[in-house]
Short mmCIF file of C-alpha atoms in Angstrom, two decimals:
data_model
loop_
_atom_site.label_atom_id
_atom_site.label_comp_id
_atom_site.label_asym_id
_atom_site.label_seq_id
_atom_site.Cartn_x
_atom_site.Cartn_y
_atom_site.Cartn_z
CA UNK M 495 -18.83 -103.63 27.95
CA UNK M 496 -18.98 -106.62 25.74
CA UNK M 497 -19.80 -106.26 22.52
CA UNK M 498 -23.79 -108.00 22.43
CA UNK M 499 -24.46 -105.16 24.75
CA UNK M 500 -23.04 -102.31 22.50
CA UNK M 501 -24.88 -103.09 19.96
CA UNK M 502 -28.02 -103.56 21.92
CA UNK M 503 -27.24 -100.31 23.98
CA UNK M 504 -26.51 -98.56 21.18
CA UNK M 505 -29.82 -99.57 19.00
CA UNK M 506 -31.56 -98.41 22.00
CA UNK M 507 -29.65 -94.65 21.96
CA UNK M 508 -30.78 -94.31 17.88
CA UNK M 509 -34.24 -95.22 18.49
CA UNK M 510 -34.50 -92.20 21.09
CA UNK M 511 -33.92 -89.15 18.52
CA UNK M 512 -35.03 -85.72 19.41
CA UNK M 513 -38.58 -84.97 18.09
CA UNK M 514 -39.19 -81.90 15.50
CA UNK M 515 -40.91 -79.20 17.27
CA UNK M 516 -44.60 -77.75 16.50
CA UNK M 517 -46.78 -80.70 15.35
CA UNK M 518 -44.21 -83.30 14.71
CA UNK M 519 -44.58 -87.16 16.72
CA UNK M 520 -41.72 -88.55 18.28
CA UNK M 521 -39.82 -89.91 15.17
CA UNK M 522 -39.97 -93.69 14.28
CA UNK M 523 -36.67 -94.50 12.73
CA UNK M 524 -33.16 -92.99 13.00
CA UNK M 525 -32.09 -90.07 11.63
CA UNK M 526 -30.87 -90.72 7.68
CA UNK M 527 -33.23 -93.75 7.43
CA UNK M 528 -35.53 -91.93 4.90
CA UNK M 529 -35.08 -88.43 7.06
CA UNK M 530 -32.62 -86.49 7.85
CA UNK M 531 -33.26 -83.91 10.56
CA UNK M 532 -31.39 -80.92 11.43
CA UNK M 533 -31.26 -77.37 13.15
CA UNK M 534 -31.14 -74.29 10.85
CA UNK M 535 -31.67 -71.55 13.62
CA UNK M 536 -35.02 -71.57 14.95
CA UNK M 537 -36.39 -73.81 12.25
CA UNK M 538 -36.13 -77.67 12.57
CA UNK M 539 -35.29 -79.13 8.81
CA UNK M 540 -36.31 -82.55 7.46
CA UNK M 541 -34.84 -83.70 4.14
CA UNK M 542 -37.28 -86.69 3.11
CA UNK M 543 -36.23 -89.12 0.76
CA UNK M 544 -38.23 -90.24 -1.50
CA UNK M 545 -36.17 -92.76 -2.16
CA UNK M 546 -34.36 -93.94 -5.42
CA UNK M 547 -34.62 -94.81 -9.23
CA UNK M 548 -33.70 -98.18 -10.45
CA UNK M 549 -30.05 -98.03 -11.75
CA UNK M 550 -30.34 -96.58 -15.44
CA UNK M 551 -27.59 -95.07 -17.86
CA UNK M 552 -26.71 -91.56 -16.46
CA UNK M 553 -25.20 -90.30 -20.17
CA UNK M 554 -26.89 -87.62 -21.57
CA UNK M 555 -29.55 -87.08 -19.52
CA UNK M 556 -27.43 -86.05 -16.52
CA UNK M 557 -25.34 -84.47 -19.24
CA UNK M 558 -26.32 -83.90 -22.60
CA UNK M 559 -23.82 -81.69 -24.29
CA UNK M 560 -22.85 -83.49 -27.49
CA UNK M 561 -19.39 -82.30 -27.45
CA UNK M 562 -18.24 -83.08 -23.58
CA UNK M 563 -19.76 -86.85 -23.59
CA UNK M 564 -15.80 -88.27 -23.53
CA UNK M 565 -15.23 -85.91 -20.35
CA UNK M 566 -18.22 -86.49 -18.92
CA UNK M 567 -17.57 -90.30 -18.85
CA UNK M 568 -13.90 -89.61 -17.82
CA UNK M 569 -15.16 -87.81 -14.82
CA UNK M 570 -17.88 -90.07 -13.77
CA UNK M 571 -15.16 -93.10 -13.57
CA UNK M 572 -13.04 -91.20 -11.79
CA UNK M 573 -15.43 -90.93 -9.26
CA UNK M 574 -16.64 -94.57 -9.04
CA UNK M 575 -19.69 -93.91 -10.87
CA UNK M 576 -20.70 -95.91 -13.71
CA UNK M 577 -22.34 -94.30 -16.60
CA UNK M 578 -24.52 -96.97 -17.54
CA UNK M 579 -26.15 -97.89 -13.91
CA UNK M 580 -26.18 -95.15 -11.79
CA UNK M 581 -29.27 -94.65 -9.32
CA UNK M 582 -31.23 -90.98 -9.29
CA UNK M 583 -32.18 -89.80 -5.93
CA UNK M 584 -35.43 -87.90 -4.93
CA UNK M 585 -35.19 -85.45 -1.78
CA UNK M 586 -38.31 -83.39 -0.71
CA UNK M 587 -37.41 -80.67 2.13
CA UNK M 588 -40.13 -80.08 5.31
CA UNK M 589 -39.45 -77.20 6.86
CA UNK M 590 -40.97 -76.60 10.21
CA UNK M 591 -40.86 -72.98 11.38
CA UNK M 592 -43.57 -73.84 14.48
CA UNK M 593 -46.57 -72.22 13.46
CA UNK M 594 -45.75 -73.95 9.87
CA UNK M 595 -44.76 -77.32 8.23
CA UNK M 596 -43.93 -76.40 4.97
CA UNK M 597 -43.19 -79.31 2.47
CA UNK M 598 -40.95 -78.73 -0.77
CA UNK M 599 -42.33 -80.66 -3.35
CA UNK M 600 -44.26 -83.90 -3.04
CA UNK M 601 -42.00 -87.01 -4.31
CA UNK M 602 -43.60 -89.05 -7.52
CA UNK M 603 -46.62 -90.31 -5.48
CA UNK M 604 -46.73 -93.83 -3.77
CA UNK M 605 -48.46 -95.16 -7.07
CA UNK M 606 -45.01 -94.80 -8.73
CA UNK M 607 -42.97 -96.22 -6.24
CA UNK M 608 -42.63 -93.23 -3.86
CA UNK M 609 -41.80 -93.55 -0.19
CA UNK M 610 -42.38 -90.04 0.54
CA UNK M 611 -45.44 -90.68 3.04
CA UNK M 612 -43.71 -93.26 4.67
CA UNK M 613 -40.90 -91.30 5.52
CA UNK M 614 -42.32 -88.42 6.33
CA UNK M 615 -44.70 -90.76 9.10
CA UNK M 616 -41.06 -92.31 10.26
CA UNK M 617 -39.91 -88.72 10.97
CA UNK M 618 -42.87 -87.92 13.30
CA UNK M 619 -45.49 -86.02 10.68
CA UNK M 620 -48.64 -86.85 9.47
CA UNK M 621 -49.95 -85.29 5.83
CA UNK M 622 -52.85 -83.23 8.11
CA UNK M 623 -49.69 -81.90 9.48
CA UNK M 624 -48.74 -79.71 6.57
CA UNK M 625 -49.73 -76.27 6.25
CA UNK M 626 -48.25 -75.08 3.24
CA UNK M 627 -46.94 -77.01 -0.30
CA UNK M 628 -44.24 -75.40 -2.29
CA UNK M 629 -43.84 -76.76 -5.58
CA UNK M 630 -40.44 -75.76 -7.46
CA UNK M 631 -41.84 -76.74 -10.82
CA UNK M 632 -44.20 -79.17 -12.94
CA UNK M 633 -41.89 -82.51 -13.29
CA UNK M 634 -43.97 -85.99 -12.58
CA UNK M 635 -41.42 -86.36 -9.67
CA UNK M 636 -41.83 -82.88 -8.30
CA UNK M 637 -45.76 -82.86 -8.44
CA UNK M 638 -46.65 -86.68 -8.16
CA UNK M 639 -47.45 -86.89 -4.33
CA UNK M 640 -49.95 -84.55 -4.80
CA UNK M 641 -52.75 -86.17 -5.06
CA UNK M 642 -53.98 -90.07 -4.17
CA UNK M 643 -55.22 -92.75 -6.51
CA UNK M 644 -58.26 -90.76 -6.66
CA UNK M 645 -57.73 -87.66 -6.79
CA UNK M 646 -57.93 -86.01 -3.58
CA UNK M 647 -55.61 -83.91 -2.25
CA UNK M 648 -52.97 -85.92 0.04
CA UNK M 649 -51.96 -82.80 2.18
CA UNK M 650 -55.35 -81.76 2.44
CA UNK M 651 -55.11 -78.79 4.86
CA UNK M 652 -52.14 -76.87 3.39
CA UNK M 653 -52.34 -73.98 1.22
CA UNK M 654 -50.31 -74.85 -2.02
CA UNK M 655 -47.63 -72.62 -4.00
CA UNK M 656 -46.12 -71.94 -7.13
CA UNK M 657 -44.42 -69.72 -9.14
CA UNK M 658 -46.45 -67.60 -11.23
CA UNK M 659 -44.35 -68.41 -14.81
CA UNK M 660 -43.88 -72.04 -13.44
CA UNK M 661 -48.32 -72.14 -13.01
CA UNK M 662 -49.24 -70.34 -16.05
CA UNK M 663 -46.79 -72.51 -18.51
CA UNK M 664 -48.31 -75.86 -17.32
CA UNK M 665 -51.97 -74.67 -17.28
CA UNK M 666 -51.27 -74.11 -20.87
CA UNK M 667 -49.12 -76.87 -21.96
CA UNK M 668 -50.32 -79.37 -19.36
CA UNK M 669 -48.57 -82.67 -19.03
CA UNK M 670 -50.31 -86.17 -18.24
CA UNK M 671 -48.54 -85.63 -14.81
CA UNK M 672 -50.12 -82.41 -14.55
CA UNK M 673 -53.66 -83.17 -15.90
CA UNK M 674 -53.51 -86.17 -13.10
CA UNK M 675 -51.96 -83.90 -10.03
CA UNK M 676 -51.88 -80.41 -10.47
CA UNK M 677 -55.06 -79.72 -12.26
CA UNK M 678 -57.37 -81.02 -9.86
CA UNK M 679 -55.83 -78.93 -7.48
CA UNK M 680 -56.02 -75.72 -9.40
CA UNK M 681 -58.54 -73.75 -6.83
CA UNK M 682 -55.78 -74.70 -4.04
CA UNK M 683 -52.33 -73.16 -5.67
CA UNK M 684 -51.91 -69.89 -5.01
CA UNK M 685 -49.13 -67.98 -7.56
CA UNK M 686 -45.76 -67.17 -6.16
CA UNK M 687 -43.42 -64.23 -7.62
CA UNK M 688 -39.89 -63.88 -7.21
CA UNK M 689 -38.45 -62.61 -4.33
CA UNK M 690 -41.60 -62.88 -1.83
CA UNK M 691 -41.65 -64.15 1.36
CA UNK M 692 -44.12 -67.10 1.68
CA UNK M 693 -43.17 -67.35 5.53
CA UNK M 694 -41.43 -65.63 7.69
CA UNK M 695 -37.75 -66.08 7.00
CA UNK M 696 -38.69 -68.24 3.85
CA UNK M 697 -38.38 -66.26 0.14
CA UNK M 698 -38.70 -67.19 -3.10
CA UNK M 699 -35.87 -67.41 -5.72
CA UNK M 700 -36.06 -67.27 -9.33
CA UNK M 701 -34.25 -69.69 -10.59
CA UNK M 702 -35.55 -70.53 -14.55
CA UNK M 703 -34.33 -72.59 -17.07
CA UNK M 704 -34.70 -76.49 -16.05
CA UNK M 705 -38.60 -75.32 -16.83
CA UNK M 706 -39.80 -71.98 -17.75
CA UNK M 707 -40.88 -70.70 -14.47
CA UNK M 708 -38.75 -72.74 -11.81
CA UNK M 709 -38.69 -71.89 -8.03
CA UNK M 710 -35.85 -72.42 -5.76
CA UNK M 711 -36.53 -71.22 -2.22
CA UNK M 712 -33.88 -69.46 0.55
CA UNK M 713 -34.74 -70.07 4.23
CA UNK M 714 -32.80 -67.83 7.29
CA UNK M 715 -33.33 -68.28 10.47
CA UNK M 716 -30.88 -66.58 13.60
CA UNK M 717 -28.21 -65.90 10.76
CA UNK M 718 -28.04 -69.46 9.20
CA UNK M 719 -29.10 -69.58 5.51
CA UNK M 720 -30.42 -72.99 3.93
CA UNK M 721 -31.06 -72.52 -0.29
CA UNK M 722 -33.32 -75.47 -1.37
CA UNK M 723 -32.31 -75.76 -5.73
CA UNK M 724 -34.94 -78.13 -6.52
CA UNK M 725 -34.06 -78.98 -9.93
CA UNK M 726 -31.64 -75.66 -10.48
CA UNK M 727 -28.48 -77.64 -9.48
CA UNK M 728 -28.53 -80.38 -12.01
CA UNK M 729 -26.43 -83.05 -11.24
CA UNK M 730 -24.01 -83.00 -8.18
CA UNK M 731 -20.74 -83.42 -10.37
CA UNK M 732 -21.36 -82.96 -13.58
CA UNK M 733 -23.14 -79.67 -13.54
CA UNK M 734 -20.53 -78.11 -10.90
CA UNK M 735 -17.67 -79.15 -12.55
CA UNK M 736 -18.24 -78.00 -16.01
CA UNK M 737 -19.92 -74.43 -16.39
CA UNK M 738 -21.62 -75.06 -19.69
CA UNK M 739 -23.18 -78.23 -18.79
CA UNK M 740 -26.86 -78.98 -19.26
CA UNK M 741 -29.51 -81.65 -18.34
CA UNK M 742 -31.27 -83.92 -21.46
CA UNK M 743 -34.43 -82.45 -19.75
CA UNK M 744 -33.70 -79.04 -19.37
CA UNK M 745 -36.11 -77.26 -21.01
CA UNK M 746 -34.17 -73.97 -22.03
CA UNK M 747 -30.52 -74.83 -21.81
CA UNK M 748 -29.01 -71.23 -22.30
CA UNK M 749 -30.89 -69.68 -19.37
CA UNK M 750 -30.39 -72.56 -17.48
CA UNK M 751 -26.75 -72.72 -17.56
CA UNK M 752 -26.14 -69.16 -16.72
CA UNK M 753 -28.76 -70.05 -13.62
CA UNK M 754 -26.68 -72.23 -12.08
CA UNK M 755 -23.32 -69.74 -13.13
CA UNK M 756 -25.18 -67.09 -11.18
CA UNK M 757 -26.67 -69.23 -7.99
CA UNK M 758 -23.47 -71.22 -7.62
CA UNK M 759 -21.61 -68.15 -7.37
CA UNK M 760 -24.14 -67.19 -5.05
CA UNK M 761 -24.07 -69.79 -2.30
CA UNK M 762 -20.04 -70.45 -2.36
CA UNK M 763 -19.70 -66.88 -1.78
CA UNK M 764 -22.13 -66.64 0.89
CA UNK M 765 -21.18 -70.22 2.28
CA UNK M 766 -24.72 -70.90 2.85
CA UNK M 767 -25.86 -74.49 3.27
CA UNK M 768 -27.67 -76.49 0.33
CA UNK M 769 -30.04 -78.93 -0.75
CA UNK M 770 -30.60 -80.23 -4.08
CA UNK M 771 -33.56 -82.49 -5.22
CA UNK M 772 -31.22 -85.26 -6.73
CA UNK M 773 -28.24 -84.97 -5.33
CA UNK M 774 -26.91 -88.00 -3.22
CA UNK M 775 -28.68 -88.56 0.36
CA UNK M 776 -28.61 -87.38 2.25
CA UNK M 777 -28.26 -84.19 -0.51
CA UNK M 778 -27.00 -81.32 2.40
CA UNK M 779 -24.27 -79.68 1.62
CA UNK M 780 -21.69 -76.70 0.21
CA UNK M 781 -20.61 -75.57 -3.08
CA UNK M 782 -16.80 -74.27 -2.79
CA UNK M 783 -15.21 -72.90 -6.24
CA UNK M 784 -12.83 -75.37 -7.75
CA UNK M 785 -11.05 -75.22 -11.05
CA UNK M 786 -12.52 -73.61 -13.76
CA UNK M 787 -16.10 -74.73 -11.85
CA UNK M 788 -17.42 -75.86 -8.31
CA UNK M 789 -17.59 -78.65 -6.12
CA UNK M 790 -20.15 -80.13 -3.83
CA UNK M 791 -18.67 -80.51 -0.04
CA UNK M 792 -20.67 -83.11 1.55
CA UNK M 793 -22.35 -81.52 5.40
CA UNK M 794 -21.00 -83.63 8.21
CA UNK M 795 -23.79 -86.48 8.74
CA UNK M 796 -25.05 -86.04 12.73
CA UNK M 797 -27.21 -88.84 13.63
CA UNK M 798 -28.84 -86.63 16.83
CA UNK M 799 -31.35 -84.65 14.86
CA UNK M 800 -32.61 -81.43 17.33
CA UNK M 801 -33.40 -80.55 20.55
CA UNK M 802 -36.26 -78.29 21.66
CA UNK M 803 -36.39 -75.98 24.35
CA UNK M 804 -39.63 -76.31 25.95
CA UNK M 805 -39.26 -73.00 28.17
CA UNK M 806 -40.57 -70.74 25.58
CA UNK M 807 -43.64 -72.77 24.55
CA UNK M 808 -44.72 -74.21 21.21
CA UNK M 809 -43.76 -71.73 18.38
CA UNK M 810 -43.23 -68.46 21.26
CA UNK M 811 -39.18 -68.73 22.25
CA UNK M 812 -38.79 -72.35 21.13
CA UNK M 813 -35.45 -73.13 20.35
CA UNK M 814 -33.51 -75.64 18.70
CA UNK M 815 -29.76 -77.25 19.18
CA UNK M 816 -27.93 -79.90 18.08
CA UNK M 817 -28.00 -82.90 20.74
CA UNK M 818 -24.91 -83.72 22.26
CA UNK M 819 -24.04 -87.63 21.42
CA UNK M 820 -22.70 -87.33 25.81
CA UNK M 821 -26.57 -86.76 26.84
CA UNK M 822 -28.60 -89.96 27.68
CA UNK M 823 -32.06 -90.49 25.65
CA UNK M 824 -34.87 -89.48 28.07
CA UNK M 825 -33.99 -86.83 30.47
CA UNK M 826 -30.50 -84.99 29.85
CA UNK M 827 -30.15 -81.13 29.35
CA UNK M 828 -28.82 -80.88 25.92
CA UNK M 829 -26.66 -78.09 27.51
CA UNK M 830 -26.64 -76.49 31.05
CA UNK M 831 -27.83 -73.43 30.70
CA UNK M 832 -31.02 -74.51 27.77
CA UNK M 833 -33.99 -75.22 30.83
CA UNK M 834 -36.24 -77.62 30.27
CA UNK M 835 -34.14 -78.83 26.79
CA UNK M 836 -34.54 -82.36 26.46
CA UNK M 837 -32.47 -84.74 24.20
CA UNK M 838 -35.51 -87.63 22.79
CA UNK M 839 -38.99 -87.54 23.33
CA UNK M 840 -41.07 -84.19 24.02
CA UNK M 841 -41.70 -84.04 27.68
#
């Protein structure tokens, strides 16, 4: 095959990616260009980017203990990153369970330069396809997709959540961000406490100290565990490799670094796979032990997305694989014994 028809062929073979199940549209764009899709179980996982910051200095905010600036240079250079221009990343998670999209967190809102919307339309979903918004805490970039230049909600038929500390500090201290998003949703966001299940395989985490009240959330699904930090990780190198580190921004730096301490410890014992709201994109990944800290293991990047099998309906039985990169777009069984599982476009 000569090359001109590789390439052609094989532009051809990205463009064909497996829908999400449930409500989703066949997806625009390939997966990691602004979504990245994956299987978790039963549920079919989107991490949206909302795309990047300008480049901007990265010392202290990413690391603001006085004492461990020299280190925290040191490290950054070792790792190609320059402390002075380094690009922030911002990674809502849709979860679709079926029955229910649920989005985590809404980007900073396409008046501030978010591409949220658009990627969420190149990954198959409209907003009138979300039922449920789950809000980790009250930052402008968390909470500024909410709403449109006018004020209406831009997910208007999902129920919205938050954690109850999270809710009740910004109702009382509210931001501009929050007078311009969150208040004008107030009669939509229902309180959230610790440990409850807002869908079915989907809990609540506490995980306080970036703001007062901040929310991560844990989703299991067939004995695969996904924890979505939010904010809670920090920064992807930094904040893993020293223990005491803290963000400029964090609001409570004491309860935040024993936060991480304790969730860290959590997920690299339980190997469970992560997502964090600004680490690098596609921001899926592990957290091993290392040294004195941890370490963020980059997931392997699939570009196949899922597959659906069809035999058990939408939502009853449905069941999702990873598609093999040997099937063909249209019509081949993503494995011989899934019936009616089709790599590409929902029959």
């Amino acid at each position: 095959m000569d090359r001109r028809r590789f390439i052609g062929l094989s532009g051809v073979l990205l463009a064909g990616l497996s829908p999400a199940w449930g409500q989703g549209r066949p997806p625009k764009g390939v997966n990691g260009g602004g979504f990245y899709r994956f299987a978790l179980g039963r549920v079919a996982v989107t991490i949206l980017s909302d795309g990047q910051s300008a480049p901007g200095p990265l010392l202290p905010n990413w690391g603001a203990n006085p004492e461990l600036q020299g280190e925290f240079r040191r490290t950054l250079q070792e790792h190609f990153l320059n402390p002075e221009a380094t690009r922030n990343n911002f990674n809502p998670v849709l979860l679709d369970l079926g029955e229910a999209r649920l989005l985590v967190d809404t980007g900073r809102g396409t008046g501030a330069g978010g591409r949220l919307l658009a990627h969420l339309e190149l990954a198959g979903y409209a907003p009138e396809d979300i039922t449920h918004v789950f809000l980790t805490h009250g930052h402008p970039d968390h909470i500024g997709g909410l709403v449109d230049g006018g004020g209406r909600p831009v997910f208007p038929q999902a129920v919205h959540l938050m954690g109850r500390v999270e809710l009740d500090y910004w109702l009382k201290n509210p931001s501009q961000a929050v007078e311009r998003a969150l208040l004008p949703l107030r009669d939509r966001i229902r309180p959230v406490e610790d440990g409850e299940e807002i869908l079915p395989g989907v809990r609540a985490v506490a995980s306080f100290g970036h703001t007062p009240g901040h929310m991560s959330l844990e989703a299991t699904s067939e004995g695969k565990t996904l924890f979505v930090f939010g904010d809670a990780a920090g920064h992807y190198l930094l904040s893993l490799r020293f223990p005491q580190a803290y963000l400029g921004f964090d609001m409570d730096k004491g309860e935040v670094v024993r936060t991480r301490a304790r969730l860290f410890k959590k997920v690299s014992e339980e190997k469970s796979l992560i997502t964090a709201y600004h680490f690098p994109w596609p921001a899926l990944g592990y957290i091993r032990p290392e040294g004195e800290g941890y370490a963020f293991v980059p997931a392997f990047f699939e570009f196949w997305g899922v597959c659906k099998n069809h035999a058990g309906g939408q939502g009853g039985g449905a069941t999702l694989r990873p598609c093999s990169t040997g099937t063909t777009i249209w019509n081949a069984a993503c494995g011989p014994n899934w019936r009616g599982a089709r790599c590409g476009r929902s029959p």
